[in-house]
Coordinates of C-alpha atoms in Angstrom, one line a residue:
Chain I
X20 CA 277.4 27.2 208.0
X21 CA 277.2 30.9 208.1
X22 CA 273.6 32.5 207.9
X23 CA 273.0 36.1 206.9
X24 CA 269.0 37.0 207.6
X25 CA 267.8 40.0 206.0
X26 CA 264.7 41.8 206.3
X27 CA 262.3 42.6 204.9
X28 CA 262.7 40.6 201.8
X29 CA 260.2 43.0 199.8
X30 CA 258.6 46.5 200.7
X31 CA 256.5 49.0 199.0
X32 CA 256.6 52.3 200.5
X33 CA 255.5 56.0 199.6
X34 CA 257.6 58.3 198.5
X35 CA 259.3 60.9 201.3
X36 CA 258.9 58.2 203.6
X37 CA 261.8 56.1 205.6
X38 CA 262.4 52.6 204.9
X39 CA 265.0 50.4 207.4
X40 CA 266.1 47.0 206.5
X41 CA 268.0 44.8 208.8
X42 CA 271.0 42.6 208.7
X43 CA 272.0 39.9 211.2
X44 CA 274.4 36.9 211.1
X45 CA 272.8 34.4 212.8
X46 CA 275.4 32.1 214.2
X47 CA 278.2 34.5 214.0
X48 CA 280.1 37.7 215.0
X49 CA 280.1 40.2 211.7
X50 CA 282.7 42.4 212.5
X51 CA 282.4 44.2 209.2
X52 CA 279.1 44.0 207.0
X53 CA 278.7 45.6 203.5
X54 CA 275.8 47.3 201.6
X55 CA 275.3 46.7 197.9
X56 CA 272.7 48.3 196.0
X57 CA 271.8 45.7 192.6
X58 CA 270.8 47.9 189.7
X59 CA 269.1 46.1 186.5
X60 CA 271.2 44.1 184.0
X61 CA 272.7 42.5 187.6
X62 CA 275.4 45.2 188.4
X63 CA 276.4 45.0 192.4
X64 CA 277.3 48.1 193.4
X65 CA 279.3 49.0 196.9
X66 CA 277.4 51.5 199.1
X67 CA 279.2 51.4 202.2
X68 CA 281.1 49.1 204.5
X69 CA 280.4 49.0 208.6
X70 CA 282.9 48.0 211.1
X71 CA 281.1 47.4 214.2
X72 CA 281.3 50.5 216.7
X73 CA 282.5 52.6 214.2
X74 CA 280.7 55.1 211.3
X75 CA 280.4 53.4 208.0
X76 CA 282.5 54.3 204.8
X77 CA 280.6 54.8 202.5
X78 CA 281.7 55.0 198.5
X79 CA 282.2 57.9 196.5
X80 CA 278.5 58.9 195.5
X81 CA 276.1 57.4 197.9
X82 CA 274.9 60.3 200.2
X83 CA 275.2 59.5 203.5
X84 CA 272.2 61.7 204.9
X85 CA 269.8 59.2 202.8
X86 CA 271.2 56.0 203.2
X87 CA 272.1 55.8 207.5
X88 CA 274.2 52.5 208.0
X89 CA 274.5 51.3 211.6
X90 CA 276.1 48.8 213.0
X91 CA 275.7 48.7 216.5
X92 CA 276.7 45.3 217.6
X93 CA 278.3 42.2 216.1
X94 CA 275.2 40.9 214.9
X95 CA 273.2 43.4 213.0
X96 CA 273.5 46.2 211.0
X97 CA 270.8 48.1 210.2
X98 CA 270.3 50.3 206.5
X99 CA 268.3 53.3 206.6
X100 CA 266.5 54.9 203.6
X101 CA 265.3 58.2 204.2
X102 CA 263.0 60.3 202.8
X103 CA 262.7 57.5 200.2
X104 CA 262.3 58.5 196.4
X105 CA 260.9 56.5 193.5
X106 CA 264.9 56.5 191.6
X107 CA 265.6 54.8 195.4
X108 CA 263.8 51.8 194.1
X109 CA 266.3 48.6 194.0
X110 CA 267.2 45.2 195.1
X111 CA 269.6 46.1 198.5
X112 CA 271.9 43.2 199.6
X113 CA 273.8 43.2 203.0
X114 CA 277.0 40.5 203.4
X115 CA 278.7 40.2 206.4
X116 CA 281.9 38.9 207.0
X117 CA 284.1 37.5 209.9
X118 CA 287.1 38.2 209.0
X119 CA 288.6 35.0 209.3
X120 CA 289.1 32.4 206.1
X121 CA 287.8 34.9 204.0
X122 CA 284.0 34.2 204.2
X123 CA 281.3 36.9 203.0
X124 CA 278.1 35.2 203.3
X125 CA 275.0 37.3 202.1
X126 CA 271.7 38.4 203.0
X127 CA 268.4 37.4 200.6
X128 CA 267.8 41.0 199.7
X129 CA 265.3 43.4 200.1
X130 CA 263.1 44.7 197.0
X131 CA 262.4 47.8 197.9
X132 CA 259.8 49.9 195.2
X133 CA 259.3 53.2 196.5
X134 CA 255.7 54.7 195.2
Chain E
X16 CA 293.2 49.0 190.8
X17 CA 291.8 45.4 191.6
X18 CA 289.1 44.5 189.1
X19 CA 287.2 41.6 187.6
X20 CA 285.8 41.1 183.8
X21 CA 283.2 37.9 183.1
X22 CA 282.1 37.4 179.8
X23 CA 278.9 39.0 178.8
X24 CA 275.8 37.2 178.6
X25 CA 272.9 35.9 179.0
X26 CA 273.9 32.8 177.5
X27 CA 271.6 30.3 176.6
X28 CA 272.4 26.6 176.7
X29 CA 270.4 23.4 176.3
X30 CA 270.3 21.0 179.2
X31 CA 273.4 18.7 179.1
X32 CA 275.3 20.7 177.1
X33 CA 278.8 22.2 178.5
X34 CA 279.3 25.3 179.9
X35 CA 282.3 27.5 180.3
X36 CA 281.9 31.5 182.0
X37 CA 285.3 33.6 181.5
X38 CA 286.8 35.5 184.0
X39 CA 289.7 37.3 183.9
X40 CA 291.2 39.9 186.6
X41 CA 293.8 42.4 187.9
X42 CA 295.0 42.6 190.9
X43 CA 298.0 43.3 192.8
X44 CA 299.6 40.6 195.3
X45 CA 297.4 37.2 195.5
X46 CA 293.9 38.0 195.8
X47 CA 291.6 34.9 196.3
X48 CA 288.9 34.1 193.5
X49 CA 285.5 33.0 194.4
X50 CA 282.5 32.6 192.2
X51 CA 278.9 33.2 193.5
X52 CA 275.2 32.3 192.6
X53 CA 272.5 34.3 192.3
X54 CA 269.2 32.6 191.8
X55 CA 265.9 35.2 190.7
X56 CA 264.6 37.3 193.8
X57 CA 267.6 35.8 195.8
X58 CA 270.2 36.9 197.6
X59 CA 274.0 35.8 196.2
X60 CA 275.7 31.9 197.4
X61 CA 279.0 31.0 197.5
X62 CA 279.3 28.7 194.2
X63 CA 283.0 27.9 194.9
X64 CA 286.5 29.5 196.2
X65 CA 290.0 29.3 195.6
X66 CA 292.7 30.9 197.5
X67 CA 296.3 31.0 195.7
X68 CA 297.3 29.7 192.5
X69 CA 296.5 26.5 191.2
X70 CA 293.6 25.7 193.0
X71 CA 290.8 24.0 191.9
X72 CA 287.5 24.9 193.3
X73 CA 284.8 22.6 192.9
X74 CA 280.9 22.7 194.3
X75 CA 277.5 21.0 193.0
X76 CA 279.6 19.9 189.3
X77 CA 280.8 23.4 189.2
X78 CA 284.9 23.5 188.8
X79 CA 287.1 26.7 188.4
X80 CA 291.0 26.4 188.6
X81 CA 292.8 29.6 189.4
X82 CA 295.4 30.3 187.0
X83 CA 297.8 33.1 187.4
X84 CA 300.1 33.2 184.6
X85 CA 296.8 33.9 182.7
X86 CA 294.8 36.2 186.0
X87 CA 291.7 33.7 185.3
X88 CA 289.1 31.9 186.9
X89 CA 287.0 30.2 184.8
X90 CA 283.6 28.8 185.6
X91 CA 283.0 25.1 184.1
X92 CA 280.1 22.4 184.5
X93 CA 280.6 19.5 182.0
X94 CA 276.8 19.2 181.7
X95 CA 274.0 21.7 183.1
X96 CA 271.1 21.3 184.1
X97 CA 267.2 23.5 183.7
X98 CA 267.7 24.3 187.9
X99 CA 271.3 26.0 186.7
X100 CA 269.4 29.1 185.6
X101 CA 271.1 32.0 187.3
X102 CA 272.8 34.8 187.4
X103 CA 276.8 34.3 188.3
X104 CA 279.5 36.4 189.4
X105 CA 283.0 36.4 190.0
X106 CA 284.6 38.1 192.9
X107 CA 287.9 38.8 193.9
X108 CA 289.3 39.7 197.5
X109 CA 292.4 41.4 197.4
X110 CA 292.7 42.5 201.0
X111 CA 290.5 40.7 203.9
X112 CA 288.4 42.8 205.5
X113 CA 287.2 44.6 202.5
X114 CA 284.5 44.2 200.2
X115 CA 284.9 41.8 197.7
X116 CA 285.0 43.0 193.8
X117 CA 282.9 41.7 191.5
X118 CA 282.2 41.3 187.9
X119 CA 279.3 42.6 186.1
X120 CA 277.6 39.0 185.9
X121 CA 276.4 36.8 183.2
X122 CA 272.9 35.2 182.8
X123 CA 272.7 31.7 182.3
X124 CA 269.7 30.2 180.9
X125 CA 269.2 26.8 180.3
X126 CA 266.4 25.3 178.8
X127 CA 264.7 21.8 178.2

């Protein structure tokens, strides 16, 4: 079936610093991938959605300067945290999808604790 | 637009006993339903689909039947077991290509 690898799965970083954690579909082509950002009490929220090639939408309120979504091929997108701050701290989940039979499969998720 | 409401939890059940998670949602045209898994520290799993109405999806004990004279998709296992502890949501996809919408979650916890 469809494999989403995400990494890291955890990382501890200082604050002001840059954090990047990558999404890849392993055995096949993500032409779009999504960013969610899991607050407490289980909440998914939507950052942005990447179309391969193209600049990723992000939702109303996630600033794009901080979090950088690329998604340079059909395999991996990439989700930048810049100049990290300690409210930054979260579970981040890519999913990727195909775009055929309606299939989203999802990344592990990377704990990120910003110090 | 398109939204999904589960039933609030956590909910706490004893191992064997039955277990029902509500969902309800709102969409335009015929969105398809999914439910999905999400163990501690994990990422989320596909639990279980269904694609237009009437379907039944089914995965691991878990069933959910799309209705759409009532806009649900409830989750049901006739008897749960201690490795059921999770979090679950219900999604909806209105329009492929973009990101699914999902409920707020509920907790179950199921004890010995």
């Amino acid at each position: 079936g469809a494999v989403v690898s995400q990494h890291p799965s955890r990382v501890i970083c200082k604050s002001g610093t840059s954090v990047k954690i990558e999404c890849r579909s392993l055995d096949f082509q993500a032409t779009t991938m999504f960013w969610y950002r899991q607050f407490p009490k289980q909440s998914l929220m939507l950052m942005a959605t990447s179309n391969e090639g193209s600049k990723a939408t992000y939702e109303q309120g996630v600033e794009k300067d901080k979090f950088l979504i690329n998604h340079a091929s059909l395999t991996l997108s990439t989700l930048t945290v810049t100049s990290a701050h300690p409210e930054d701290s979260s579970f981040y989940i890519c999913s990727a999808s195909s775009g055929t039979d309606y299939g989203y499969t999802f990344g592990s998720g990377t704990r990120l604790t910003v110090v | 637009g398109d939204s999904v409401t589960q039933m609030e939890g956590p909910v706490t059940l004893s191992e064997e006993a039955f277990l029902t998670i509500n969902c309800t949602y709102t969409a335009t045209g015929y969105p398809s339903l999914f439910w999905y898994v999400q163990y501690p520290g994990e990422g989320l799993q596909l639990l279980l689909k269904a694609t237009k109405a009437d379907d039944k999806g089914s995965n691991k004990g878990f069933e959910a039947t799309y209705r759409k004279e009532t806009t649900s998709f409830h989750l049901e296992k006739g008897s749960v077991q201690v490795s059921d502890s999770a979090v679950y949501f219900c999604a909806l996809d209105g329009n492929s290509g973009y990101a699914l919408n999902f409920g707020k979650g509920t907790s179950l916890l199921v004890t010995p």
